Coordinates of C-alpha atoms and ligand atoms in Angstrom, one line a residue:
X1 CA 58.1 -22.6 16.7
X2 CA 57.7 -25.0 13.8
X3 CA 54.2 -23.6 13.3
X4 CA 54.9 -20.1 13.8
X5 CA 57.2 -20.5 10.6
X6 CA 54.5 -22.7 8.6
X7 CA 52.5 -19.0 9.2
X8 CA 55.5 -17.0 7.8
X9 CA 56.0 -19.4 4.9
X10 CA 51.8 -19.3 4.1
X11 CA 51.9 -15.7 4.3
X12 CA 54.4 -15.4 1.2
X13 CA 52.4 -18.0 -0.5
X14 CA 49.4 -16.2 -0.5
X15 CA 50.8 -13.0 -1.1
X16 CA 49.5 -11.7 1.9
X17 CA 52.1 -8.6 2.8
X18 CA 50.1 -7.0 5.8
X19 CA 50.2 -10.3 7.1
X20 CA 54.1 -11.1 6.5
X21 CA 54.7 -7.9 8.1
X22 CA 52.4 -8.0 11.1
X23 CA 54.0 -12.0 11.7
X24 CA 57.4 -10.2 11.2
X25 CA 56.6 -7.6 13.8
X26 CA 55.8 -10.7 16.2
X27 CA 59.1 -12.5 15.3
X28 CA 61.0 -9.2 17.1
X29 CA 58.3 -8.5 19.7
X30 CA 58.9 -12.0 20.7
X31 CA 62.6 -12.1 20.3
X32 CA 62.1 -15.3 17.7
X33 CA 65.6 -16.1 16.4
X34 CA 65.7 -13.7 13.3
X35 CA 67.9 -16.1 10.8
X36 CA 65.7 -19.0 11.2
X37 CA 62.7 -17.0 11.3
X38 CA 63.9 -15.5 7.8
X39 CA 65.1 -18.8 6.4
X40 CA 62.5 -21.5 7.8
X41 CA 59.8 -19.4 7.1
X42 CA 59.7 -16.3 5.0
X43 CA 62.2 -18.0 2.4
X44 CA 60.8 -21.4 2.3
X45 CA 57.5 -19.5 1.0
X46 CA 59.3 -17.9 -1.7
X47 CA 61.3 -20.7 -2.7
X48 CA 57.4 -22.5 -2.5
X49 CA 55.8 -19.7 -4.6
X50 CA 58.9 -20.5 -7.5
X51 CA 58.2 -24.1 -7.6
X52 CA 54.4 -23.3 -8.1
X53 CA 54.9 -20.9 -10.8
X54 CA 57.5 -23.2 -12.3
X55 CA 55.2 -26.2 -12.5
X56 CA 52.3 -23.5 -13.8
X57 CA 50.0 -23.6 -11.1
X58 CA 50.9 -19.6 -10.1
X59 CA 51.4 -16.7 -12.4
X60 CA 53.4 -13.6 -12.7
X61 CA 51.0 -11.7 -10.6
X62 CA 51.5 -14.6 -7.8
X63 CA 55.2 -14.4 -8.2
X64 CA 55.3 -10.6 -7.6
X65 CA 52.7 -10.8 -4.8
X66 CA 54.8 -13.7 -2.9
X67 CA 57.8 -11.3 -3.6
X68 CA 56.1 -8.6 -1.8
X69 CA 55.5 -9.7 0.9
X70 CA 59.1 -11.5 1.6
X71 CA 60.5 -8.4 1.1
X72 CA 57.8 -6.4 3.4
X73 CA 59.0 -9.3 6.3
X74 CA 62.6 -8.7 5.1
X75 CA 62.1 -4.4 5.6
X76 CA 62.0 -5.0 9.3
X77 CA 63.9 -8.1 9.8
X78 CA 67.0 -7.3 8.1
X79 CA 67.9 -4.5 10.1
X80 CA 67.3 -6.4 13.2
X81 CA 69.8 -9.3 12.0
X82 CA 72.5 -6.8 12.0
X83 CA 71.8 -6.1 15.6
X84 CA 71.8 -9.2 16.8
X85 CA 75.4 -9.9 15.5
X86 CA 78.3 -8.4 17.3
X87 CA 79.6 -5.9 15.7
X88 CA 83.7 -5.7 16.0
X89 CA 86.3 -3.9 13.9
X90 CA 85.8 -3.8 10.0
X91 CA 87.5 -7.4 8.9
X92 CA 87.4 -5.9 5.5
X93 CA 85.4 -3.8 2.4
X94 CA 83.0 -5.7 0.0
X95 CA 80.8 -4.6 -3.2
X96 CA 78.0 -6.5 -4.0
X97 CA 74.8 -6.5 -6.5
X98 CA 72.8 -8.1 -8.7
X99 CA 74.1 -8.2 -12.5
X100 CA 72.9 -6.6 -15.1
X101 CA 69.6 -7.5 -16.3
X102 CA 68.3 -9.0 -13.5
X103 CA 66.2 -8.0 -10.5
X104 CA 66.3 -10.6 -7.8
X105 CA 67.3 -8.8 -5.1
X106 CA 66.2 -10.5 -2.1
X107 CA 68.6 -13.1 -1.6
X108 CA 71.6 -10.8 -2.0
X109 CA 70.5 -8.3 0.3
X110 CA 70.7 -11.0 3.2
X111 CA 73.7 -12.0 2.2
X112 CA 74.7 -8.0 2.1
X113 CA 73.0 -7.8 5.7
X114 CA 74.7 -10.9 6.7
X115 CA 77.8 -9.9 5.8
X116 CA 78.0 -6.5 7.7
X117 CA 76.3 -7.8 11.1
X118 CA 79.6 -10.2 10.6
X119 CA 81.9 -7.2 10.5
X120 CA 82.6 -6.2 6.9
X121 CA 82.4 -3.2 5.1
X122 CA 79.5 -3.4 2.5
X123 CA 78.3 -1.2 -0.7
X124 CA 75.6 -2.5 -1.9
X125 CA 74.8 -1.7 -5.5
X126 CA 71.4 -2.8 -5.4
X127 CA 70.1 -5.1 -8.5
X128 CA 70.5 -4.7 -12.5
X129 CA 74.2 -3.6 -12.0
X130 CA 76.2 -3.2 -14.8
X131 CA 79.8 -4.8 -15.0
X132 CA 81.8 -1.3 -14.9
X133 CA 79.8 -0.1 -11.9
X134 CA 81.0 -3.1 -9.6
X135 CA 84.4 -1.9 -10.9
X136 CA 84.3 1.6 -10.5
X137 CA 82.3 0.6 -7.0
X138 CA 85.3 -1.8 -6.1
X139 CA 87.6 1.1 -6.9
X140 CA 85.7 4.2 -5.6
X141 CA 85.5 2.6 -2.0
X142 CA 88.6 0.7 -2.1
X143 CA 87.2 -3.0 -1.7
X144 CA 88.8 -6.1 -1.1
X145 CA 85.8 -8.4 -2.7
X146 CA 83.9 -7.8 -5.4
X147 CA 80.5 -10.1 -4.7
X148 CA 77.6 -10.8 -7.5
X149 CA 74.9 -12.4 -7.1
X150 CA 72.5 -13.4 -10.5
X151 CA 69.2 -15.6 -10.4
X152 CA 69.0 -16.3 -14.1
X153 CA 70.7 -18.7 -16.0
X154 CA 70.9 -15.9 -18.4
X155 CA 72.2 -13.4 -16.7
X156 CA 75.0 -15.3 -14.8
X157 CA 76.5 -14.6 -17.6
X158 CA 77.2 -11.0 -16.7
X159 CA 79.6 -13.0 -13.7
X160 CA 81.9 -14.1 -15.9
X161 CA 81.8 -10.3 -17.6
X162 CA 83.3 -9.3 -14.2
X163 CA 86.0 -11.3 -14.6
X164 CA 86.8 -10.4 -17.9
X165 CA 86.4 -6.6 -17.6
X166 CA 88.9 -7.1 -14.2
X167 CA 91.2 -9.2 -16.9
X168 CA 91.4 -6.7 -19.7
X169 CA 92.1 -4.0 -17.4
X170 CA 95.0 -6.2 -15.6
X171 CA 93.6 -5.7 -12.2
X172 CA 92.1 -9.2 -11.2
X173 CA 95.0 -9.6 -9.0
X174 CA 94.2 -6.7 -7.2
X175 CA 90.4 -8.1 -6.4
X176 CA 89.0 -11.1 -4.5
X177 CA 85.9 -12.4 -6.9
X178 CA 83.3 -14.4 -5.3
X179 CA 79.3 -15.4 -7.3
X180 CA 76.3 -16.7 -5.8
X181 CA 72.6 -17.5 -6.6
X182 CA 70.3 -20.5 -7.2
X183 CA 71.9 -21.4 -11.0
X184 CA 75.6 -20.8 -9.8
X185 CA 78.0 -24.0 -8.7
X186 CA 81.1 -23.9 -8.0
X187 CA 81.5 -26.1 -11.2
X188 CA 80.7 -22.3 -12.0
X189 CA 83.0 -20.3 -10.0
X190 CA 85.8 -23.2 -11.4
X191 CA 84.7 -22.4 -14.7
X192 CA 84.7 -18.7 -14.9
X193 CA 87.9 -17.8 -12.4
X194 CA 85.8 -16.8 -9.8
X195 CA 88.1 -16.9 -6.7
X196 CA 84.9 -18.8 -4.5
X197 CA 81.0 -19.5 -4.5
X198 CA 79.0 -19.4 -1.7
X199 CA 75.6 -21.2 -1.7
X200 CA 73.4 -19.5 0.7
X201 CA 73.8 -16.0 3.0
X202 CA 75.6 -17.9 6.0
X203 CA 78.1 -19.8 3.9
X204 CA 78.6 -16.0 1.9
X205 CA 80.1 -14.9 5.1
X206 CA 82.4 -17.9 6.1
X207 CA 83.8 -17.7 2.6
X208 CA 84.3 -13.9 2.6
X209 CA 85.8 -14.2 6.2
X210 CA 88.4 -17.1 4.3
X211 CA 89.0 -15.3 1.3
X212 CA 89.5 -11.4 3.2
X213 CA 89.1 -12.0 6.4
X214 CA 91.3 -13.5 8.2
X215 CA 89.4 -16.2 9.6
Ligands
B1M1 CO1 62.0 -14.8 -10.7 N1 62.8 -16.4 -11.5 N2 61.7 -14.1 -12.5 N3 61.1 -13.3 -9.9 N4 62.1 -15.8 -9.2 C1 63.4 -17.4 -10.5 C2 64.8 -17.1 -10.2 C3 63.1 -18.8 -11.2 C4 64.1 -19.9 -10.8 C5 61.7 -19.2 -11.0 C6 61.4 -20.6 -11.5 O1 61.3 -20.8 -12.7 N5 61.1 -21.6 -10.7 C7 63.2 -18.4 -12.7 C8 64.6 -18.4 -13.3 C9 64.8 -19.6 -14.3 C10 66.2 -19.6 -14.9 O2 66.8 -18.7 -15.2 N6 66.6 -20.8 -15.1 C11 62.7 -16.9 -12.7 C12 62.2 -16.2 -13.8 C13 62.2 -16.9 -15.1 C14 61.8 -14.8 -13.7 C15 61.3 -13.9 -14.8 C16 62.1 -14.1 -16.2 C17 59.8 -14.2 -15.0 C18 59.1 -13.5 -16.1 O3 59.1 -12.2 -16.1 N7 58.6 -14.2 -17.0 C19 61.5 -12.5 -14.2 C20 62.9 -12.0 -14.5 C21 63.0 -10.5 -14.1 C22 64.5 -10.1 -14.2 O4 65.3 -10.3 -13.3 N8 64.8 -9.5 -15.3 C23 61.4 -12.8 -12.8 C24 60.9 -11.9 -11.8 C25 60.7 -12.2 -10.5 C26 60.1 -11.2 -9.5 C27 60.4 -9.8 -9.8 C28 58.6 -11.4 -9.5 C29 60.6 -11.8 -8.1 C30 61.9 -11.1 -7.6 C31 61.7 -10.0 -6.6 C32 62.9 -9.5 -6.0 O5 63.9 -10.1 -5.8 N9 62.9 -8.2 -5.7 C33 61.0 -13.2 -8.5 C34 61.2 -14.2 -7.5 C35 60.8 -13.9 -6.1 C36 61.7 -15.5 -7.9 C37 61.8 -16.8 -7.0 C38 60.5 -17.4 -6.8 C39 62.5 -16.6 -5.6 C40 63.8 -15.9 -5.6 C41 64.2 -15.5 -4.1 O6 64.1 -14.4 -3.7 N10 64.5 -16.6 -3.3 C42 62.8 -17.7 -7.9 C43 62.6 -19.2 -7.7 C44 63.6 -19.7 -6.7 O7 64.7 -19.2 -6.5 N11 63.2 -20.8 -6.0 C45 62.7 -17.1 -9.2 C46 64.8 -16.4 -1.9 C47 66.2 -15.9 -1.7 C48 66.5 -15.8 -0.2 O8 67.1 -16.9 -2.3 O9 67.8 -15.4 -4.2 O10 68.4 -17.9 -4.1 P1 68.2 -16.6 -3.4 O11 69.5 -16.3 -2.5 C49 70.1 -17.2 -1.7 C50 71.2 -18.0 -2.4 O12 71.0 -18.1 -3.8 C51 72.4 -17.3 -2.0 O13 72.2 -16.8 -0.7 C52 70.8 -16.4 -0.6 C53 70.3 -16.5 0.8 O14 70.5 -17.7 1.3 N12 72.9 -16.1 -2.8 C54 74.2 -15.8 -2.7 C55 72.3 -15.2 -3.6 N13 73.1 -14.3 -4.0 C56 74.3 -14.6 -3.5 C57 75.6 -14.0 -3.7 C58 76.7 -14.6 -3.0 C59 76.5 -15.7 -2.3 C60 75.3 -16.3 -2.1 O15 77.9 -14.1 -3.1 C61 78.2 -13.0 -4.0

């Protein structure tokens, strides 16, 4: 198994999306385990392909190709992740994005797809979502948790904005808050009055299942 996931992770380092998709089509053919599939291979290619660019050896056009082809992987194995959860009554309704300004998307669409195969509710606002649309999201479909996720230092930012919007128009109360991506903490959650942080898709839905669940 450990070298079929070496393959996954290579595929997204070289870009390769026909591959990604054709080792993704072998995952389900093969009833792999789809989480571990996802996370020991396809992600630990991404996370490969940031640490590259970071320390220059990749480029934009490297970053975009690795990009690609997770998200090519992710077009076929998301949807099978929900199916391989049970599927019970609704435990409860969450929004969730990325903020504003930022168009990381693929982390918070597992933890979107992780958190409906566990049962909840989930809009999902896409990426580069402005504060007042998570509100008017959270209010339109009647939510219980208003989830962001941001990538950037810079935009995390727009996490605390949330916060503040839900302040000046007295209805934090009436929301649970949570934030996650690679620059948030809970140091960050503490900081801003965010009601919990979760640091990866599977810890998303424990806390969620705390917070509104029940659990
Ligand atoms: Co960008 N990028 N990128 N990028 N990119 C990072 C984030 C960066 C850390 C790379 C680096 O320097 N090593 C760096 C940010 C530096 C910083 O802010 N300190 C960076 C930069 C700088 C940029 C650009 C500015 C580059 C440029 O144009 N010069 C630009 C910004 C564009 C913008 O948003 N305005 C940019 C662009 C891109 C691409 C478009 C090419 C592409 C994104 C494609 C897409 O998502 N559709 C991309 C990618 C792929 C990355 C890296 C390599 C991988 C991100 C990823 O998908 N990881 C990233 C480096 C890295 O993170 N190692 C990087 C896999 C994913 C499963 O993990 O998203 O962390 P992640 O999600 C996890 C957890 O964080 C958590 O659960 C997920 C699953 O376990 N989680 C939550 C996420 N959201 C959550 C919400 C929750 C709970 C948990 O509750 C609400």
């Amino acid at each position: 198994m450990l070298q079929f996931y070496e393959k996954c992770k290579k595929a997204v380092i070289e870009g390769d999306s026909d591959l990604a998709l054709k080792l993704a089509t072998e995952a389900i053919d093969k009833n792999k385990p789809v989480l571990d599939v996802i996370e020991k291979g396809f992600v630990k290619g991404i996370e490969e392909v940031g640490r590259l660019w970071e320390d220059g050896t990749f480029f934009l056009p490297e970053l975009v190709m690795g990009a690609e082809a997770i998200k090519k992987a992710l077009s076929l194995l998301n949807p099978i992740l929900s199916d391989q959860q049970t599927k019970g009554f609704k435990k409860g309704k969450v929004v969730i994005g990325t903020v504003e300004g930022d168009v990381h998307d693929i982390g918070k669409t597992l933890v979107a797809t992780m958190l409906s195969a566990s049962g909840f509710e989930v809009y999902d606002l896409g990426f580069d979502v402005g504060v007042d649309s998570f509100i008017e999201g959270a209010d339109k479909w009647g939510v219980n948790c208003i989830a962001s996720s941001a990538l950037l230092t810079t935009t995390m930012q727009k996490q605390r904005g949330i916060i503040e919007k839900l302040k000046e128009r007295g209805i934090r109360n009436k929301y649970t808050v949570i934030v996650g991506g690679a620059p948030c903490s809970r140091k960050w959650a503490d900081e801003i009055g965010a009601d919990g942080y979760a640091k990866d898709a599977v810890s998303a839905v424990t806390l969620v299942g705390k917070l509104i669940g029940g659990d």
